[in-house]
């Protein structure tokens, strides 16, 4: 694989990111649209982190920090590029960002049924917290 480039997303990347998620991400989110990602970048321009190889988008992670907690979303690696360290590189960049911002602990949203992701998160040093349950309410 050619050299991996990790960088913050820019507004011109949004269509490619949305298309990438349809290929590489498990499941969909209510925020998987241009307006949602534009709001993310407007609020926190460095939150959406991209991995590129040979100019192609091969991975993403959203590393959101609200001043209190560090949240990880949309860690996705293109199926044809998995098991090459891309996810690890994205998580390292996210964690470095959190430390720089004063964060103390990262948490990740991981689908219960996504066993492949469970292995990747465990390998990265994350563990599930069985005492917590996610509660949601769509606002739109």
Short mmCIF file of N, CA and C in Angstrom, two decimals:
data_model
loop_
_atom_site.label_atom_id
_atom_site.label_comp_id
_atom_site.label_asym_id
_atom_site.label_seq_id
_atom_site.Cartn_x
_atom_site.Cartn_y
_atom_site.Cartn_z
N UNK A 1 0.86 -1.18 0.00
CA UNK A 1 0.00 0.00 0.00
C UNK A 1 0.89 1.23 0.00
N UNK A 2 0.50 2.24 -0.75
CA UNK A 2 1.27 3.48 -0.76
C UNK A 2 1.13 4.18 0.58
N UNK A 3 1.91 5.21 0.75
CA UNK A 3 1.94 5.92 2.02
C UNK A 3 0.55 6.43 2.42
N UNK A 4 0.25 6.27 3.68
CA UNK A 4 -1.05 6.68 4.21
C UNK A 4 -0.97 8.13 4.66
N UNK A 5 -1.96 8.92 4.27
CA UNK A 5 -2.04 10.31 4.67
C UNK A 5 -3.27 10.47 5.56
N UNK A 6 -3.07 11.02 6.76
CA UNK A 6 -4.16 11.28 7.69
C UNK A 6 -4.34 12.79 7.75
N UNK A 7 -5.59 13.24 7.58
CA UNK A 7 -5.84 14.69 7.60
C UNK A 7 -7.29 14.96 7.99
N UNK A 8 -7.53 16.21 8.39
CA UNK A 8 -8.89 16.65 8.68
C UNK A 8 -9.64 16.84 7.37
N UNK A 9 -10.91 16.51 7.38
CA UNK A 9 -11.74 16.70 6.19
C UNK A 9 -11.95 18.19 5.94
N UNK A 10 -12.21 18.50 4.70
CA UNK A 10 -12.52 19.86 4.27
C UNK A 10 -13.90 19.84 3.61
N UNK A 11 -14.54 21.00 3.48
CA UNK A 11 -15.88 21.02 2.88
C UNK A 11 -15.97 20.33 1.52
N UNK A 12 -14.93 20.39 0.72
CA UNK A 12 -14.94 19.75 -0.59
C UNK A 12 -14.91 18.23 -0.55
N UNK A 13 -14.69 17.67 0.62
CA UNK A 13 -14.62 16.21 0.77
C UNK A 13 -15.97 15.57 1.07
N UNK A 14 -16.98 16.37 1.37
CA UNK A 14 -18.21 15.81 1.94
C UNK A 14 -18.92 14.80 1.06
N UNK A 15 -19.04 15.06 -0.23
CA UNK A 15 -19.72 14.10 -1.10
C UNK A 15 -18.98 12.78 -1.14
N UNK A 16 -17.65 12.84 -1.19
CA UNK A 16 -16.84 11.61 -1.21
C UNK A 16 -16.99 10.86 0.11
N UNK A 17 -17.04 11.58 1.22
CA UNK A 17 -17.20 10.93 2.53
C UNK A 17 -18.56 10.23 2.61
N UNK A 18 -19.61 10.90 2.20
CA UNK A 18 -20.95 10.29 2.25
C UNK A 18 -21.02 9.04 1.37
N UNK A 19 -20.42 9.11 0.19
CA UNK A 19 -20.39 7.94 -0.70
C UNK A 19 -19.55 6.82 -0.07
N UNK A 20 -18.44 7.19 0.53
CA UNK A 20 -17.57 6.22 1.19
C UNK A 20 -18.31 5.48 2.30
N UNK A 21 -19.04 6.20 3.12
CA UNK A 21 -19.78 5.56 4.21
C UNK A 21 -20.79 4.54 3.70
N UNK A 22 -21.39 4.82 2.54
CA UNK A 22 -22.35 3.85 1.98
C UNK A 22 -21.64 2.55 1.61
N UNK A 23 -20.35 2.61 1.30
CA UNK A 23 -19.58 1.42 0.94
C UNK A 23 -18.92 0.77 2.14
N UNK A 24 -18.36 1.59 3.04
CA UNK A 24 -17.46 1.06 4.07
C UNK A 24 -18.05 0.99 5.47
N UNK A 25 -19.04 1.79 5.77
CA UNK A 25 -19.57 1.85 7.15
C UNK A 25 -20.68 0.83 7.33
N UNK A 26 -20.77 0.29 8.54
CA UNK A 26 -21.86 -0.61 8.90
C UNK A 26 -23.05 0.23 9.32
N UNK A 27 -24.16 0.03 8.70
CA UNK A 27 -25.36 0.74 9.11
C UNK A 27 -25.36 2.19 8.64
N UNK A 28 -26.46 2.85 8.90
CA UNK A 28 -26.61 4.25 8.54
C UNK A 28 -26.99 5.04 9.78
N UNK A 29 -26.83 6.34 9.67
CA UNK A 29 -27.16 7.24 10.76
C UNK A 29 -28.11 8.31 10.25
N UNK A 30 -28.90 8.84 11.14
CA UNK A 30 -29.81 9.92 10.78
C UNK A 30 -29.04 11.16 10.30
N UNK A 31 -27.77 11.23 10.66
CA UNK A 31 -26.93 12.38 10.29
C UNK A 31 -26.11 12.15 9.04
N UNK A 32 -26.30 11.04 8.37
CA UNK A 32 -25.54 10.73 7.16
C UNK A 32 -26.09 11.47 5.96
N UNK A 33 -26.02 12.78 6.02
CA UNK A 33 -26.40 13.60 4.88
C UNK A 33 -25.49 14.83 4.85
N UNK A 34 -25.52 15.53 3.76
CA UNK A 34 -24.62 16.67 3.57
C UNK A 34 -24.83 17.73 4.66
N UNK A 35 -26.08 18.03 4.99
CA UNK A 35 -26.34 19.04 6.03
C UNK A 35 -25.74 18.64 7.37
N UNK A 36 -25.89 17.36 7.74
CA UNK A 36 -25.35 16.89 9.00
C UNK A 36 -23.84 17.01 9.07
N UNK A 37 -23.16 16.60 8.00
CA UNK A 37 -21.70 16.65 8.00
C UNK A 37 -21.21 18.09 7.88
N UNK A 38 -21.93 18.92 7.14
CA UNK A 38 -21.56 20.35 7.09
C UNK A 38 -21.65 20.99 8.48
N UNK A 39 -22.69 20.65 9.23
CA UNK A 39 -22.81 21.19 10.59
C UNK A 39 -21.66 20.72 11.48
N UNK A 40 -21.28 19.47 11.32
CA UNK A 40 -20.15 18.95 12.09
C UNK A 40 -18.89 19.77 11.80
N UNK A 41 -18.57 19.96 10.53
CA UNK A 41 -17.36 20.71 10.17
C UNK A 41 -17.44 22.17 10.56
N UNK A 42 -18.64 22.75 10.50
CA UNK A 42 -18.77 24.16 10.90
C UNK A 42 -18.53 24.31 12.41
N UNK A 43 -18.98 23.35 13.18
CA UNK A 43 -18.83 23.42 14.64
C UNK A 43 -17.43 23.03 15.08
N UNK A 44 -16.87 22.02 14.42
CA UNK A 44 -15.56 21.48 14.82
C UNK A 44 -14.82 21.03 13.57
N UNK A 45 -14.08 21.94 12.93
CA UNK A 45 -13.45 21.65 11.64
C UNK A 45 -12.45 20.49 11.63
N UNK A 46 -11.95 20.08 12.78
CA UNK A 46 -10.97 18.99 12.81
C UNK A 46 -11.57 17.66 13.28
N UNK A 47 -12.87 17.61 13.48
CA UNK A 47 -13.49 16.40 14.03
C UNK A 47 -13.53 15.23 13.06
N UNK A 48 -13.73 15.49 11.80
CA UNK A 48 -13.81 14.42 10.81
C UNK A 48 -12.41 14.19 10.24
N UNK A 49 -11.87 13.02 10.55
CA UNK A 49 -10.50 12.68 10.17
C UNK A 49 -10.55 11.66 9.03
N UNK A 50 -9.76 11.91 7.99
CA UNK A 50 -9.73 11.05 6.82
C UNK A 50 -8.38 10.35 6.68
N UNK A 51 -8.41 9.16 6.12
CA UNK A 51 -7.20 8.44 5.72
C UNK A 51 -7.24 8.29 4.21
N UNK A 52 -6.14 8.65 3.56
CA UNK A 52 -6.04 8.55 2.11
C UNK A 52 -4.81 7.73 1.74
N UNK A 53 -4.95 6.96 0.68
CA UNK A 53 -3.85 6.20 0.11
C UNK A 53 -3.89 6.39 -1.39
N UNK A 54 -2.78 6.85 -1.95
CA UNK A 54 -2.70 7.12 -3.39
C UNK A 54 -3.83 8.04 -3.85
N UNK A 55 -4.21 8.99 -3.00
CA UNK A 55 -5.25 9.95 -3.33
C UNK A 55 -6.67 9.45 -3.14
N UNK A 56 -6.82 8.18 -2.76
CA UNK A 56 -8.15 7.61 -2.56
C UNK A 56 -8.51 7.62 -1.08
N UNK A 57 -9.78 7.91 -0.78
CA UNK A 57 -10.28 7.86 0.58
C UNK A 57 -10.39 6.38 0.98
N UNK A 58 -9.68 6.00 2.06
CA UNK A 58 -9.69 4.60 2.49
C UNK A 58 -10.17 4.43 3.93
N UNK A 59 -10.38 5.55 4.66
CA UNK A 59 -10.85 5.43 6.02
C UNK A 59 -11.31 6.75 6.60
N UNK A 60 -12.18 6.65 7.61
CA UNK A 60 -12.68 7.84 8.31
C UNK A 60 -12.86 7.53 9.78
N UNK A 61 -12.84 8.58 10.57
CA UNK A 61 -13.31 8.52 11.95
C UNK A 61 -13.76 9.93 12.33
N UNK A 62 -14.82 10.02 13.09
CA UNK A 62 -15.23 11.29 13.68
C UNK A 62 -14.74 11.28 15.11
N UNK A 63 -13.92 12.26 15.44
CA UNK A 63 -13.33 12.40 16.78
C UNK A 63 -13.90 13.66 17.40
N UNK A 64 -15.08 13.55 17.98
CA UNK A 64 -15.77 14.70 18.53
C UNK A 64 -15.45 14.92 19.99
N UNK A 65 -15.17 16.16 20.34
CA UNK A 65 -14.91 16.52 21.73
C UNK A 65 -15.83 17.67 22.09
N UNK A 66 -16.63 17.48 23.13
CA UNK A 66 -17.60 18.50 23.52
C UNK A 66 -17.12 19.34 24.71
N UNK A 67 -15.85 19.19 25.07
CA UNK A 67 -15.31 19.90 26.21
C UNK A 67 -15.36 19.07 27.48
N UNK A 68 -16.11 17.98 27.43
CA UNK A 68 -16.28 17.11 28.59
C UNK A 68 -15.86 15.67 28.25
N UNK A 69 -16.35 15.18 27.12
CA UNK A 69 -16.07 13.80 26.74
C UNK A 69 -15.57 13.73 25.30
N UNK A 70 -14.85 12.65 25.04
CA UNK A 70 -14.28 12.38 23.72
C UNK A 70 -15.08 11.24 23.08
N UNK A 71 -15.72 11.54 21.98
CA UNK A 71 -16.60 10.56 21.33
C UNK A 71 -16.06 10.18 19.97
N UNK A 72 -16.09 8.89 19.67
CA UNK A 72 -15.64 8.37 18.39
C UNK A 72 -16.82 7.77 17.64
N UNK A 73 -16.96 8.19 16.40
CA UNK A 73 -18.04 7.72 15.54
C UNK A 73 -17.47 7.45 14.16
N UNK A 74 -18.17 6.65 13.42
CA UNK A 74 -17.91 6.45 12.00
C UNK A 74 -16.47 6.04 11.68
N UNK A 75 -15.90 5.18 12.57
CA UNK A 75 -14.62 4.57 12.20
C UNK A 75 -14.95 3.56 11.11
N UNK A 76 -14.45 3.81 9.94
CA UNK A 76 -14.74 2.94 8.80
C UNK A 76 -13.50 2.86 7.92
N UNK A 77 -13.21 1.66 7.47
CA UNK A 77 -12.10 1.43 6.55
C UNK A 77 -12.67 0.71 5.34
N UNK A 78 -12.25 1.13 4.17
CA UNK A 78 -12.73 0.51 2.94
C UNK A 78 -12.48 -1.00 3.00
N UNK A 79 -13.48 -1.81 2.63
CA UNK A 79 -13.32 -3.26 2.71
C UNK A 79 -12.07 -3.79 2.01
N UNK A 80 -11.65 -3.19 0.93
CA UNK A 80 -10.47 -3.64 0.20
C UNK A 80 -9.15 -3.21 0.83
N UNK A 81 -9.21 -2.44 1.90
CA UNK A 81 -8.00 -1.93 2.55
C UNK A 81 -7.92 -2.29 4.03
N UNK A 82 -8.75 -3.20 4.48
CA UNK A 82 -8.76 -3.55 5.90
C UNK A 82 -7.56 -4.42 6.26
N UNK A 83 -7.25 -4.41 7.55
CA UNK A 83 -6.15 -5.20 8.12
C UNK A 83 -4.79 -4.73 7.62
N UNK A 84 -4.68 -3.41 7.40
CA UNK A 84 -3.42 -2.82 6.96
C UNK A 84 -2.97 -1.69 7.89
N UNK A 85 -3.64 -1.54 9.04
CA UNK A 85 -3.25 -0.52 10.00
C UNK A 85 -3.94 0.82 9.82
N UNK A 86 -4.89 0.92 8.91
CA UNK A 86 -5.56 2.19 8.65
C UNK A 86 -6.44 2.59 9.84
N UNK A 87 -7.22 1.65 10.35
CA UNK A 87 -8.05 1.94 11.52
C UNK A 87 -7.20 2.36 12.71
N UNK A 88 -6.09 1.68 12.91
CA UNK A 88 -5.18 2.02 14.01
C UNK A 88 -4.61 3.42 13.84
N UNK A 89 -4.25 3.77 12.61
CA UNK A 89 -3.71 5.10 12.35
C UNK A 89 -4.77 6.18 12.59
N UNK A 90 -5.99 5.91 12.19
CA UNK A 90 -7.08 6.86 12.43
C UNK A 90 -7.34 7.03 13.92
N UNK A 91 -7.37 5.92 14.65
CA UNK A 91 -7.59 6.02 16.10
C UNK A 91 -6.44 6.74 16.79
N UNK A 92 -5.23 6.50 16.37
CA UNK A 92 -4.08 7.20 16.96
C UNK A 92 -4.22 8.71 16.74
N UNK A 93 -4.61 9.11 15.54
CA UNK A 93 -4.80 10.54 15.25
C UNK A 93 -5.93 11.12 16.11
N UNK A 94 -7.02 10.38 16.25
CA UNK A 94 -8.14 10.83 17.08
C UNK A 94 -7.72 10.97 18.53
N UNK A 95 -7.01 9.98 19.04
CA UNK A 95 -6.59 10.01 20.44
C UNK A 95 -5.59 11.14 20.69
N UNK A 96 -4.68 11.38 19.75
CA UNK A 96 -3.75 12.51 19.88
C UNK A 96 -4.52 13.83 19.93
N UNK A 97 -5.55 13.94 19.11
CA UNK A 97 -6.39 15.14 19.12
C UNK A 97 -7.05 15.32 20.48
N UNK A 98 -7.60 14.25 21.01
CA UNK A 98 -8.28 14.32 22.31
C UNK A 98 -7.32 14.76 23.41
N UNK A 99 -6.15 14.19 23.44
CA UNK A 99 -5.15 14.55 24.46
C UNK A 99 -4.79 16.02 24.33
N UNK A 100 -4.58 16.47 23.09
CA UNK A 100 -4.24 17.89 22.84
C UNK A 100 -5.34 18.82 23.36
N UNK A 101 -6.60 18.37 23.28
CA UNK A 101 -7.73 19.19 23.71
C UNK A 101 -8.05 19.04 25.20
N UNK A 102 -7.34 18.16 25.89
CA UNK A 102 -7.56 17.96 27.32
C UNK A 102 -8.49 16.81 27.65
N UNK A 103 -8.82 16.00 26.67
CA UNK A 103 -9.69 14.85 26.92
C UNK A 103 -9.00 13.79 27.75
N UNK A 104 -9.80 13.03 28.50
CA UNK A 104 -9.25 12.01 29.40
C UNK A 104 -9.62 10.58 29.03
N UNK A 105 -10.71 10.40 28.29
CA UNK A 105 -11.14 9.05 27.94
C UNK A 105 -11.97 9.12 26.67
N UNK A 106 -11.70 8.21 25.76
CA UNK A 106 -12.49 8.14 24.54
C UNK A 106 -13.55 7.07 24.66
N UNK A 107 -14.70 7.35 24.08
CA UNK A 107 -15.73 6.32 23.99
C UNK A 107 -16.17 6.19 22.54
N UNK A 108 -16.63 5.01 22.19
CA UNK A 108 -16.97 4.71 20.80
C UNK A 108 -18.37 4.15 20.69
N UNK A 109 -19.06 4.53 19.64
CA UNK A 109 -20.34 3.95 19.29
C UNK A 109 -20.05 2.75 18.38
N UNK A 110 -20.41 1.55 18.82
CA UNK A 110 -20.14 0.34 18.06
C UNK A 110 -21.42 -0.49 18.00
N UNK A 111 -21.83 -0.85 16.82
CA UNK A 111 -23.05 -1.65 16.67
C UNK A 111 -22.88 -3.00 17.35
N UNK A 112 -23.89 -3.41 18.08
CA UNK A 112 -23.87 -4.69 18.80
C UNK A 112 -23.62 -5.85 17.86
N UNK A 113 -24.21 -5.82 16.69
CA UNK A 113 -24.10 -6.95 15.75
C UNK A 113 -22.81 -6.96 14.94
N UNK A 114 -21.98 -5.92 15.05
CA UNK A 114 -20.78 -5.82 14.21
C UNK A 114 -19.58 -6.47 14.91
N UNK A 115 -19.52 -7.80 14.83
CA UNK A 115 -18.45 -8.55 15.49
C UNK A 115 -17.07 -8.17 14.98
N UNK A 116 -16.95 -7.90 13.70
CA UNK A 116 -15.66 -7.49 13.14
C UNK A 116 -15.17 -6.23 13.84
N UNK A 117 -16.06 -5.28 14.05
CA UNK A 117 -15.68 -4.04 14.74
C UNK A 117 -15.30 -4.32 16.19
N UNK A 118 -15.99 -5.24 16.84
CA UNK A 118 -15.67 -5.56 18.23
C UNK A 118 -14.22 -6.00 18.35
N UNK A 119 -13.76 -6.83 17.42
CA UNK A 119 -12.38 -7.29 17.44
C UNK A 119 -11.41 -6.12 17.23
N UNK A 120 -11.75 -5.24 16.31
CA UNK A 120 -10.87 -4.09 16.02
C UNK A 120 -10.78 -3.16 17.22
N UNK A 121 -11.91 -2.87 17.85
CA UNK A 121 -11.90 -1.98 19.01
C UNK A 121 -11.14 -2.60 20.17
N UNK A 122 -11.34 -3.88 20.40
CA UNK A 122 -10.59 -4.56 21.48
C UNK A 122 -9.09 -4.51 21.20
N UNK A 123 -8.70 -4.76 19.96
CA UNK A 123 -7.29 -4.73 19.59
C UNK A 123 -6.69 -3.34 19.82
N UNK A 124 -7.53 -2.31 19.72
CA UNK A 124 -7.07 -0.94 19.94
C UNK A 124 -7.07 -0.55 21.42
N UNK A 125 -7.49 -1.47 22.30
CA UNK A 125 -7.46 -1.21 23.73
C UNK A 125 -8.77 -0.74 24.33
N UNK A 126 -9.84 -0.75 23.56
CA UNK A 126 -11.15 -0.33 24.06
C UNK A 126 -11.89 -1.55 24.60
N UNK A 127 -12.72 -1.33 25.60
CA UNK A 127 -13.52 -2.41 26.17
C UNK A 127 -14.97 -1.96 26.30
N UNK A 128 -15.90 -2.89 26.14
CA UNK A 128 -17.31 -2.50 26.30
C UNK A 128 -17.62 -2.24 27.77
N UNK A 129 -18.55 -1.34 28.01
CA UNK A 129 -19.04 -1.08 29.36
C UNK A 129 -20.47 -1.60 29.41
N UNK A 130 -20.61 -2.80 29.89
CA UNK A 130 -21.90 -3.47 29.88
C UNK A 130 -22.94 -2.79 30.77
N UNK A 131 -22.51 -1.98 31.72
CA UNK A 131 -23.46 -1.33 32.63
C UNK A 131 -24.18 -0.15 31.97
N UNK A 132 -23.75 0.24 30.77
CA UNK A 132 -24.36 1.38 30.08
C UNK A 132 -25.22 0.90 28.92
N UNK A 133 -26.24 1.63 28.66
CA UNK A 133 -27.11 1.39 27.52
C UNK A 133 -27.34 2.73 26.83
N UNK A 134 -27.31 2.74 25.53
CA UNK A 134 -27.56 3.97 24.78
C UNK A 134 -29.06 4.19 24.66
N UNK A 135 -29.50 5.39 24.97
CA UNK A 135 -30.90 5.78 24.85
C UNK A 135 -30.97 6.88 23.80
N UNK A 136 -31.89 6.77 22.88
CA UNK A 136 -31.97 7.74 21.79
C UNK A 136 -33.40 8.23 21.58
N UNK A 137 -33.49 9.40 21.03
CA UNK A 137 -34.77 9.95 20.63
C UNK A 137 -34.52 10.81 19.39
N UNK A 138 -35.04 10.40 18.23
CA UNK A 138 -34.88 11.25 17.05
C UNK A 138 -35.55 12.60 17.27
N UNK A 139 -34.89 13.66 16.87
CA UNK A 139 -35.41 15.02 17.08
C UNK A 139 -36.03 15.60 15.82
N UNK A 140 -35.92 14.92 14.72
CA UNK A 140 -36.48 15.46 13.47
C UNK A 140 -37.43 14.46 12.86
#
